[in-house]
């Protein structure tokens, strides 16, 4: 089953076409790996530890280059890490979201307006002056997402963003991303091991032996993986 977005004739917002990537000849990670995520879709990527999910996201951000094959992202992308402490660099919430805008040649007023709009989108407007160290894990992940929204990213790439969160914060975060994708017409690729999250996405991909071996309806994927 495909989601409505995939049934249109839109070009993909994220496309991986027959990609091979190896760290070294002894450490081949991806081989013949292909997937497409369409504009407005919220897709999840599953696979065992070491199957290459994080490597694939790094290829999508351009941090790595494939040895063969093509990578395409339509628009600008924002990357959310598993551990927000590796991502948030400024002392306060507002300063961190503003930091991502330093290269955009915006006026101070425009920066302020982007920051407040992005924090409102992730329900953190009241914490703009809060020190980062005084946030919960889920709040930190929402600050990271606000950074991408402030930069007007079209595509969100999230690598196990709930791995360090308790179940309540986990569901809060996945619900928020689903809502943001819908309300802002974003496209998101979310890596996870936690099958309950599949309930929130449009389509899922399973990475194994270096390539996508299964894709489609998240509920079917959940049943297959729970067996
Ligand atoms: N910088 C690196 N140098 C060499 N090998 C690496 C490097 N980073 C990852 N690898 C190897 O590439 C393979 C894929 O790693 P990757 O982190 O992409 O897996 P993953 O699917 O994200 O796993 P996990 O579920 O544990 O996060 C693994 O065998 C890993 O050891
Ligand atoms: Mg990983």
Coordinates of N, CA and C and ligand atoms in Angstrom, one line a residue:
X1 N 0.8 -1.2 0.0 CA 0.0 0.0 0.0 C 0.9 1.2 0.0
X2 N 0.5 2.2 -0.8 CA 1.3 3.5 -0.8 C 0.4 4.6 -0.2
X3 N 1.1 5.6 0.3 CA 0.3 6.7 0.8 C -0.2 7.6 -0.3
X4 N -1.2 8.5 0.0 CA -1.7 9.3 -1.1 C -0.6 10.1 -1.8
X5 N 0.4 10.6 -1.0 CA 1.5 11.4 -1.6 C 2.3 10.6 -2.6
X6 N 2.5 9.3 -2.4 CA 3.2 8.5 -3.3 C 2.5 8.2 -4.6
X7 N 1.1 8.3 -4.5 CA 0.3 7.9 -5.6 C 0.3 9.1 -6.7
X8 N 0.7 10.3 -6.3 CA 0.7 11.4 -7.2 C 1.9 11.2 -8.1
X9 N 2.0 12.1 -9.1 CA 3.1 12.0 -10.0 C 4.3 12.9 -9.6
X10 N 4.2 13.3 -8.4 CA 5.3 14.2 -7.9 C 6.7 13.5 -8.0
X11 N 7.7 14.4 -8.2 CA 9.1 13.9 -8.1 C 9.3 13.6 -6.6
X12 N 10.2 12.7 -6.3 CA 10.5 12.4 -4.9 C 11.2 13.6 -4.2
X13 N 10.9 13.8 -2.9 CA 11.7 14.8 -2.1 C 13.0 14.3 -1.6
X14 N 13.0 12.9 -1.5 CA 14.3 12.2 -1.1 C 14.4 11.0 -2.0
X15 N 15.5 10.9 -2.7 CA 15.7 9.8 -3.6 C 17.1 9.2 -3.4
X16 N 17.2 7.9 -3.3 CA 18.4 7.2 -3.2 C 18.3 6.2 -4.3
X17 N 19.3 6.2 -5.3 CA 19.1 5.4 -6.4 C 20.4 4.5 -6.6
X18 N 20.2 3.2 -6.3 CA 21.2 2.2 -6.6 C 22.6 2.6 -6.0
X19 N 22.5 3.0 -4.7 CA 23.7 3.6 -4.0 C 24.6 2.4 -3.4
X20 N 25.9 2.6 -3.6 CA 26.8 1.7 -2.9 C 27.7 2.6 -2.1
X21 N 28.0 2.1 -0.8 CA 28.9 2.9 0.0 C 29.7 1.9 0.9
X22 N 31.0 2.1 0.9 CA 31.8 1.3 1.8 C 32.8 2.2 2.5
X23 N 33.1 1.9 3.8 CA 34.1 2.7 4.5 C 35.4 2.3 4.1
X24 N 35.6 1.0 3.7 CA 36.8 0.4 3.2 C 36.4 -0.9 2.5
X25 N 37.2 -1.5 1.7 CA 36.8 -2.7 1.0 C 36.4 -3.8 2.0
X26 N 36.8 -3.8 3.2 CA 36.4 -4.8 4.2 C 35.1 -4.4 4.9
X27 N 34.7 -3.1 4.7 CA 33.6 -2.6 5.5 C 32.5 -2.0 4.5
X28 N 32.0 -2.9 3.6 CA 30.9 -2.5 2.7 C 29.6 -2.3 3.5
X29 N 28.9 -1.2 3.3 CA 27.7 -1.0 4.1 C 26.5 -1.0 3.2
X30 N 26.5 -0.3 2.1 CA 25.3 -0.2 1.2 C 25.7 -0.8 -0.1
X31 N 24.8 -1.5 -0.7 CA 25.0 -2.1 -2.1 C 23.7 -2.2 -2.8
X32 N 23.5 -1.4 -3.9 CA 22.2 -1.5 -4.6 C 21.1 -1.0 -3.7
X33 N 21.3 0.1 -3.0 CA 20.3 0.6 -2.1 C 19.5 1.7 -2.8
X34 N 18.2 1.5 -2.8 CA 17.3 2.5 -3.4 C 16.1 2.8 -2.6
X35 N 15.7 4.0 -2.5 CA 14.4 4.4 -1.9 C 13.9 5.7 -2.4
X36 N 12.6 6.0 -2.3 CA 12.1 7.3 -2.6 C 11.0 7.7 -1.6
X37 N 11.2 8.9 -1.1 CA 10.1 9.5 -0.2 C 9.5 10.7 -1.0
X38 N 8.2 10.8 -1.0 CA 7.6 11.8 -1.8 C 7.2 13.0 -0.9
X39 N 7.1 14.2 -1.6 CA 6.8 15.4 -0.8 C 5.5 15.2 0.1
X40 N 5.7 15.6 1.3 CA 4.6 15.5 2.3 C 4.5 14.2 3.0
X41 N 5.4 13.3 2.7 CA 5.3 11.9 3.4 C 6.2 11.9 4.6
X42 N 5.7 11.2 5.6 CA 6.5 10.9 6.8 C 6.8 9.4 6.8
X43 N 8.1 9.1 6.5 CA 8.5 7.7 6.3 C 9.5 7.3 7.4
X44 N 9.5 6.0 7.7 CA 10.4 5.5 8.7 C 11.3 4.5 8.1
X45 N 12.6 4.4 8.6 CA 13.6 3.5 8.1 C 14.0 2.6 9.3
X46 N 13.8 1.3 9.0 CA 14.2 0.3 10.1 C 15.3 -0.6 9.6
X47 N 15.9 -1.3 10.5 CA 17.0 -2.2 10.1 C 17.8 -2.5 11.4
X48 N 18.4 -3.7 11.4 CA 19.2 -4.1 12.5 C 20.4 -3.2 12.8
X49 N 20.9 -3.3 14.0 CA 22.1 -2.5 14.4 C 23.2 -2.8 13.4
X50 N 23.8 -1.7 12.9 CA 24.9 -1.9 11.9 C 24.5 -2.1 10.5
X51 N 23.2 -2.0 10.2 CA 22.7 -2.3 8.8 C 22.9 -1.1 7.9
X52 N 23.3 0.1 8.5 CA 23.6 1.2 7.6 C 22.7 2.3 7.6
X53 N 21.7 2.4 8.6 CA 20.7 3.4 8.6 C 21.4 4.8 8.8
X54 N 22.3 4.9 9.8 CA 22.9 6.2 10.1 C 23.8 6.6 8.9
X55 N 24.5 5.6 8.3 CA 25.3 5.9 7.1 C 24.4 6.5 6.0
X56 N 23.3 5.9 5.8 CA 22.4 6.4 4.7 C 21.9 7.8 5.0
X57 N 21.6 8.1 6.3 CA 21.2 9.5 6.6 C 22.4 10.5 6.3
X58 N 23.6 10.0 6.7 CA 24.8 10.9 6.4 C 25.0 11.1 4.9
X59 N 24.7 10.1 4.2 CA 24.8 10.3 2.7 C 23.8 11.3 2.2
X60 N 22.6 11.2 2.9 CA 21.5 12.2 2.5 C 21.8 13.6 2.9
X61 N 22.6 13.8 4.0 CA 22.9 15.2 4.4 C 24.1 15.7 3.5
X62 N 24.8 14.8 2.8 CA 26.0 15.2 2.1 C 27.2 15.1 2.9
X63 N 27.2 14.7 4.1 CA 28.4 14.5 5.0 C 29.3 13.4 4.4
X64 N 28.6 12.4 3.7 CA 29.4 11.4 3.0 C 28.9 11.3 1.5
X65 N 29.8 10.8 0.7 CA 29.5 10.7 -0.7 C 29.5 9.2 -1.1
X66 N 28.5 8.8 -1.9 CA 28.4 7.3 -2.3 C 29.5 7.0 -3.3
X67 N 30.0 5.8 -3.3 CA 31.0 5.4 -4.3 C 30.3 5.2 -5.7
X68 N 29.1 4.7 -5.7 CA 28.3 4.7 -6.9 C 26.9 5.0 -6.6
X69 N 26.1 5.3 -7.6 CA 24.7 5.6 -7.4 C 24.4 7.1 -7.2
X70 N 23.2 7.5 -7.0 CA 22.8 8.9 -6.9 C 22.0 9.1 -5.7
X71 N 22.2 10.3 -5.1 CA 21.4 10.8 -4.0 C 20.8 12.1 -4.3
X72 N 19.5 12.3 -4.1 CA 18.8 13.5 -4.4 C 18.0 14.0 -3.2
X73 N 18.1 15.3 -2.9 CA 17.2 15.9 -1.9 C 16.6 17.1 -2.5
X74 N 15.2 17.2 -2.5 CA 14.6 18.4 -3.1 C 14.4 19.4 -2.0
X75 N 15.2 20.4 -2.0 CA 15.1 21.5 -1.0 C 16.2 21.3 0.0
X76 N 16.1 22.1 1.1 CA 17.1 22.1 2.1 C 16.7 21.1 3.2
X77 N 17.7 20.5 3.9 CA 17.4 19.5 4.8 C 17.9 19.8 6.2
X78 N 17.2 19.4 7.2 CA 17.7 19.5 8.6 C 17.9 18.1 9.2
X79 N 18.9 18.0 10.0 CA 19.3 16.6 10.5 C 19.1 16.7 12.1
X80 N 18.4 15.7 12.6 CA 18.2 15.6 14.1 C 18.9 14.3 14.5
X81 N 19.8 14.5 15.5 CA 20.6 13.4 16.0 C 19.9 12.6 17.0
X82 N 20.5 11.4 17.3 CA 19.9 10.6 18.4 C 20.1 11.3 19.7
X83 N 21.3 11.8 19.9 CA 21.7 12.5 21.2 C 21.7 14.0 21.0
X84 N 20.7 14.7 21.6 CA 20.7 16.2 21.3 C 21.9 16.9 21.9
X85 N 22.5 16.3 22.9 CA 23.7 16.9 23.5 C 24.9 17.0 22.5
X86 N 24.8 16.3 21.4 CA 25.8 16.4 20.3 C 25.4 17.5 19.3
X87 N 24.2 18.1 19.5 CA 23.7 18.9 18.4 C 23.5 20.4 18.9
X88 N 23.1 20.5 20.2 CA 22.7 21.8 20.7 C 24.0 22.5 21.2
X89 N 24.4 23.6 20.6 CA 25.7 24.2 20.9 C 25.7 25.5 21.7
X90 N 24.5 26.1 21.8 CA 24.5 27.4 22.4 C 23.9 27.3 23.9
X91 N 24.1 28.3 24.7 CA 23.7 28.1 26.1 C 22.2 28.2 26.4
X92 N 21.4 28.9 25.5 CA 20.0 28.9 25.8 C 19.2 28.4 24.5
X93 N 17.9 28.2 24.8 CA 17.1 27.7 23.7 C 17.0 28.7 22.5
X94 N 16.7 29.9 22.8 CA 16.6 30.9 21.7 C 17.9 31.1 21.0
X95 N 19.0 31.1 21.7 CA 20.3 31.3 21.1 C 20.6 30.2 20.2
X96 N 20.3 29.0 20.6 CA 20.6 27.8 19.8 C 19.8 27.8 18.5
X97 N 18.5 28.1 18.5 CA 17.7 28.2 17.3 C 18.3 29.3 16.4
X98 N 18.6 30.4 17.0 CA 19.2 31.6 16.2 C 20.5 31.2 15.6
X99 N 21.3 30.4 16.3 CA 22.6 30.1 15.8 C 22.6 29.4 14.4
X100 N 21.6 28.7 14.1 CA 21.4 28.0 12.8 C 21.2 29.0 11.7
X101 N 20.9 30.3 12.0 CA 20.5 31.3 11.0 C 21.7 32.2 10.7
X102 N 22.9 32.0 11.3 CA 24.0 32.9 11.2 C 24.4 33.2 9.8
X103 N 24.3 32.2 8.9 CA 24.7 32.4 7.5 C 23.6 32.9 6.6
X104 N 22.5 33.3 7.2 CA 21.3 33.6 6.3 C 21.2 35.1 6.0
X105 N 22.1 36.0 6.6 CA 22.1 37.4 6.3 C 20.7 38.0 6.6
X106 N 20.1 37.7 7.8 CA 18.8 38.2 8.1 C 19.0 39.4 9.1
X107 N 18.1 40.3 9.2 CA 18.1 41.3 10.2 C 17.9 40.7 11.5
X108 N 18.2 41.5 12.6 CA 18.0 41.0 13.9 C 16.5 40.7 14.1
X109 N 15.6 41.6 13.6 CA 14.2 41.4 13.8 C 13.7 40.2 13.1
X110 N 14.3 39.9 11.9 CA 13.9 38.7 11.1 C 14.3 37.4 11.9
X111 N 15.5 37.5 12.5 CA 16.0 36.3 13.2 C 15.1 36.1 14.4
X112 N 14.7 37.2 15.1 CA 13.8 37.0 16.3 C 12.5 36.4 15.9
X113 N 12.0 36.9 14.7 CA 10.7 36.4 14.3 C 10.8 34.9 13.9
X114 N 11.8 34.5 13.2 CA 12.0 33.1 12.8 C 12.1 32.2 14.0
X115 N 12.9 32.7 15.0 CA 13.1 31.9 16.2 C 11.8 31.7 17.0
X116 N 11.0 32.8 17.1 CA 9.8 32.7 17.9 C 8.8 31.8 17.2
X117 N 8.7 32.0 15.8 CA 7.8 31.2 15.1 C 8.1 29.7 15.2
X118 N 9.4 29.4 15.1 CA 9.9 28.0 15.1 C 9.6 27.4 16.5
X119 N 9.9 28.2 17.5 CA 9.7 27.6 18.9 C 8.2 27.4 19.2
X120 N 7.4 28.3 18.6 CA 5.9 28.1 18.8 C 5.5 26.9 18.1
X121 N 6.1 26.6 16.9 CA 5.7 25.4 16.2 C 6.0 24.1 16.9
X122 N 7.0 24.1 17.8 CA 7.3 22.9 18.6 C 6.8 23.0 20.0
X123 N 6.0 24.0 20.3 CA 5.4 24.2 21.6 C 6.4 24.6 22.7
X124 N 7.4 25.3 22.3 CA 8.4 25.7 23.3 C 8.6 27.2 23.4
X125 N 7.6 28.0 22.9 CA 7.8 29.5 22.9 C 8.1 30.0 24.3
X126 N 7.5 29.3 25.3 CA 7.7 29.8 26.7 C 9.1 29.6 27.3
X127 N 9.9 28.8 26.6 CA 11.2 28.4 27.1 C 12.4 29.1 26.3
X128 N 12.0 30.2 25.6 CA 13.1 30.8 24.8 C 14.3 31.2 25.5
X129 N 14.2 31.6 26.8 CA 15.4 32.0 27.6 C 15.9 30.9 28.4
X130 N 15.4 29.7 28.4 CA 15.8 28.6 29.3 C 17.2 28.1 28.9
X131 N 18.0 27.9 29.8 CA 19.3 27.2 29.5 C 19.1 25.8 29.0
X132 N 19.9 25.4 28.0 CA 19.8 24.1 27.4 C 19.9 23.0 28.4
X133 N 20.8 23.2 29.4 CA 21.0 22.1 30.4 C 19.8 21.9 31.2
X134 N 18.9 22.8 31.3 CA 17.7 22.7 32.1 C 16.5 22.2 31.4
X135 N 16.7 21.5 30.2 CA 15.6 21.0 29.4 C 15.6 19.5 29.6
X136 N 14.4 18.9 29.4 CA 14.3 17.4 29.3 C 14.8 17.0 28.0
X137 N 15.0 15.6 27.8 CA 15.5 15.1 26.6 C 14.5 15.4 25.4
X138 N 13.2 15.3 25.7 CA 12.2 15.5 24.7 C 12.2 17.0 24.2
X139 N 12.4 17.9 25.2 CA 12.5 19.3 24.9 C 13.7 19.6 24.1
X140 N 14.8 19.0 24.4 CA 16.0 19.2 23.6 C 15.8 18.8 22.1
X141 N 15.1 17.6 21.9 CA 14.9 17.2 20.6 C 14.0 18.2 19.9
X142 N 13.0 18.8 20.6 CA 12.1 19.8 20.0 C 12.9 21.1 19.6
X143 N 13.9 21.4 20.4 CA 14.8 22.6 20.1 C 15.5 22.3 18.8
X144 N 16.0 21.0 18.6 CA 16.7 20.7 17.4 C 15.8 20.8 16.2
X145 N 14.6 20.3 16.4 CA 13.6 20.4 15.3 C 13.3 21.9 15.0
X146 N 13.2 22.7 16.0 CA 12.9 24.1 15.8 C 14.0 24.8 15.0
X147 N 15.2 24.3 15.2 CA 16.4 24.8 14.4 C 16.2 24.6 12.9
X148 N 15.7 23.4 12.6 CA 15.4 23.1 11.2 C 14.2 23.9 10.6
X149 N 13.2 24.1 11.5 CA 12.1 24.9 11.0 C 12.4 26.3 10.8
X150 N 13.3 26.9 11.7 CA 13.7 28.3 11.6 C 14.4 28.5 10.3
X151 N 15.2 27.5 9.9 CA 15.9 27.6 8.6 C 15.0 27.3 7.4
X152 N 13.8 27.1 7.6 CA 12.8 26.8 6.6 C 13.2 25.5 5.8
X153 N 13.7 24.5 6.5 CA 14.0 23.3 5.8 C 12.8 22.6 5.3
X154 N 12.9 22.0 4.1 CA 11.8 21.2 3.5 C 11.8 19.8 3.9
X155 N 13.0 19.3 4.2 CA 13.1 17.8 4.5 C 13.8 17.7 5.9
X156 N 13.2 16.8 6.7 CA 13.7 16.5 8.0 C 14.3 15.1 8.0
X157 N 15.5 14.9 8.4 CA 16.2 13.6 8.5 C 16.4 13.4 10.0
X158 N 15.8 12.4 10.6 CA 15.9 12.2 12.0 C 16.4 10.8 12.3
X159 N 17.6 10.7 13.0 CA 18.2 9.5 13.3 C 18.0 9.0 14.8
X160 N 17.0 8.1 14.9 CA 16.6 7.6 16.2 C 16.4 8.7 17.2
X161 N 15.6 9.7 16.9 CA 15.4 10.9 17.8 C 14.8 10.6 19.1
X162 N 14.2 9.4 19.2 CA 13.5 9.0 20.5 C 14.3 8.0 21.3
X163 N 15.5 7.7 20.8 CA 16.2 6.6 21.5 C 16.5 6.8 23.0
X164 N 16.7 8.1 23.3 CA 17.0 8.4 24.7 C 15.8 8.9 25.5
X165 N 14.6 8.8 24.9 CA 13.4 9.4 25.6 C 12.5 8.3 26.3
X166 N 11.8 8.7 27.3 CA 10.9 7.8 27.9 C 9.6 7.7 27.0
X167 N 8.8 6.6 27.3 CA 7.7 6.4 26.4 C 6.7 7.6 26.1
X168 N 6.4 8.4 27.2 CA 5.6 9.5 27.0 C 6.2 10.5 26.1
X169 N 7.5 10.9 26.3 CA 8.1 11.9 25.5 C 8.3 11.3 24.1
X170 N 8.5 10.0 23.9 CA 8.7 9.4 22.6 C 7.4 9.6 21.8
X171 N 6.2 9.4 22.4 CA 5.0 9.5 21.6 C 4.7 11.0 21.3
X172 N 5.1 11.8 22.3 CA 4.9 13.3 22.1 C 5.7 13.8 20.9
X173 N 7.0 13.3 20.8 CA 7.8 13.7 19.7 C 7.4 13.2 18.3
X174 N 7.0 11.9 18.3 CA 6.6 11.4 17.0 C 5.3 12.0 16.5
X175 N 4.4 12.3 17.5 CA 3.1 13.0 17.2 C 3.4 14.4 16.6
X176 N 4.3 15.1 17.3 CA 4.7 16.4 16.9 C 5.2 16.4 15.4
X177 N 6.1 15.5 15.1 CA 6.7 15.5 13.8 C 5.7 15.1 12.8
X178 N 4.8 14.2 13.1 CA 3.7 13.9 12.1 C 2.8 15.1 11.9
X179 N 2.5 15.9 12.9 CA 1.7 17.1 12.8 C 2.5 18.2 12.0
X180 N 3.8 18.3 12.2 CA 4.6 19.3 11.5 C 4.7 19.0 10.0
X181 N 4.8 17.7 9.7 CA 4.9 17.3 8.3 C 3.6 17.6 7.6
X182 N 2.5 17.4 8.3 CA 1.2 17.6 7.6 C 1.0 19.1 7.5
X183 N 1.2 19.9 8.6 CA 0.8 21.3 8.6 C 1.7 22.2 7.8
X184 N 3.0 21.7 7.6 CA 3.9 22.6 6.9 C 4.4 22.0 5.6
X185 N 3.7 20.9 5.2 CA 4.1 20.2 4.0 C 5.6 19.9 3.9
X186 N 6.1 19.3 5.0 CA 7.5 18.9 5.0 C 7.5 17.4 4.6
X187 N 8.7 16.9 4.4 CA 8.9 15.5 4.1 C 9.9 15.0 5.2
X188 N 9.6 13.9 5.8 CA 10.5 13.4 6.9 C 10.9 11.9 6.7
X189 N 12.2 11.7 7.0 CA 12.7 10.3 7.0 C 13.2 10.1 8.4
X190 N 12.6 9.1 9.1 CA 12.8 8.9 10.6 C 13.4 7.5 10.8
X191 N 14.6 7.4 11.4 CA 15.1 6.1 11.7 C 14.7 5.7 13.0
X192 N 14.3 4.4 13.1 CA 13.9 3.9 14.5 C 14.1 2.4 14.6
X193 N 14.2 2.0 15.9 CA 14.1 0.6 16.2 C 12.8 0.3 16.9
X194 N 12.0 1.4 17.3 CA 10.9 1.2 18.2 C 9.6 1.1 17.3
X195 N 9.1 -0.2 17.3 CA 8.0 -0.5 16.3 C 6.7 0.3 16.6
X196 N 6.5 0.7 17.8 CA 5.3 1.4 18.1 C 5.2 2.7 17.3
X197 N 6.4 3.2 16.9 CA 6.4 4.5 16.2 C 5.8 4.3 14.8
X198 N 5.8 3.1 14.3 CA 5.3 2.9 12.9 C 3.9 3.3 12.8
X199 N 3.1 3.3 13.9 CA 1.7 3.7 13.9 C 1.5 5.2 13.4
X200 N 2.6 6.0 13.4 CA 2.5 7.4 13.1 C 2.9 7.8 11.7
X201 N 3.5 6.8 11.0 CA 4.1 7.2 9.7 C 3.2 6.7 8.5
X202 N 3.6 7.2 7.3 CA 2.8 6.9 6.1 C 3.3 5.6 5.5
X203 N 4.7 5.5 5.4 CA 5.3 4.3 4.8 C 6.6 4.0 5.5
X204 N 7.0 2.7 5.4 CA 8.2 2.3 6.1 C 9.1 1.5 5.1
X205 N 10.4 1.6 5.4 CA 11.5 0.9 4.6 C 12.3 0.0 5.6
X206 N 12.6 -1.2 5.1 CA 13.5 -2.1 5.9 C 14.8 -2.3 5.2
X207 N 15.9 -1.9 5.9 CA 17.2 -2.0 5.3 C 17.9 -3.3 5.8
X208 N 18.4 -4.1 4.9 CA 19.1 -5.3 5.3 C 20.0 -5.7 4.2
X209 N 21.2 -6.2 4.5 CA 22.2 -6.6 3.5 C 22.5 -5.5 2.6
X210 N 22.5 -4.3 3.1 CA 23.0 -3.2 2.3 C 21.9 -2.5 1.4
X211 N 20.7 -3.0 1.4 CA 19.7 -2.4 0.6 C 18.3 -2.5 1.2
X212 N 17.4 -1.8 0.6 CA 16.0 -1.8 1.1 C 15.3 -3.1 0.6
X213 N 15.1 -4.0 1.5 CA 14.5 -5.3 1.1 C 13.0 -5.4 1.2
X214 N 12.4 -4.4 1.9 CA 10.9 -4.4 2.0 C 10.5 -2.9 2.2
X215 N 9.3 -2.6 1.7 CA 8.8 -1.2 2.0 C 7.3 -1.3 1.8
X216 N 6.7 -0.3 2.4 CA 5.2 -0.2 2.2 C 4.5 0.1 3.5
X217 N 3.3 -0.5 3.7 CA 2.4 -0.2 4.8 C 3.1 -0.4 6.1
X218 N 3.1 0.6 7.0 CA 3.8 0.4 8.3 C 3.2 -0.7 9.2
X219 N 1.9 -0.9 9.1 CA 1.3 -1.9 9.9 C 1.7 -3.3 9.5
X220 N 1.8 -3.5 8.2 CA 2.2 -4.8 7.7 C 3.7 -5.0 8.1
X221 N 4.5 -3.9 8.0 CA 5.9 -4.0 8.4 C 6.0 -4.4 9.9
X222 N 5.2 -3.7 10.7 CA 5.2 -4.0 12.1 C 4.9 -5.5 12.4
X223 N 3.9 -6.0 11.7 CA 3.5 -7.4 11.9 C 4.7 -8.3 11.5
X224 N 5.3 -8.0 10.4 CA 6.4 -8.8 9.9 C 7.6 -8.8 11.0
X225 N 7.9 -7.6 11.5 CA 9.1 -7.5 12.4 C 8.8 -8.0 13.8
X226 N 7.5 -8.0 14.2 CA 7.2 -8.5 15.5 C 7.1 -10.0 15.6
X227 N 7.2 -10.7 14.4 CA 7.1 -12.1 14.4 C 8.3 -12.8 14.9
Ligands
LIG1 N1 33.2 6.1 10.6 C1 33.2 4.8 10.4 N2 34.3 4.1 10.0 C2 34.2 2.8 9.7 N3 33.1 2.0 9.8 C3 32.0 2.7 10.2 C4 32.0 4.0 10.5 N4 30.7 4.4 10.9 C5 30.0 3.3 10.8 N5 30.7 2.2 10.4 C6 30.3 0.8 10.1 O1 29.3 0.9 9.1 C7 28.2 -0.1 9.4 C8 26.9 0.6 9.4 O2 26.9 1.5 10.6 P1 25.6 2.5 10.8 O3 26.0 3.3 12.0 O4 25.2 3.1 9.6 O5 24.5 1.4 11.3 P2 23.1 1.7 11.9 O6 22.1 0.9 11.0 O7 22.8 3.1 12.0 O8 23.2 1.0 13.3 P3 22.5 1.3 14.7 O9 21.1 0.8 14.6 O10 23.3 0.6 15.7 O11 22.5 2.8 14.9 C9 28.6 -0.7 10.7 O12 29.3 -1.9 10.5 C10 29.6 0.2 11.4 O13 30.5 -0.4 12.2
LIG2 MG1 22.5 4.4 13.7

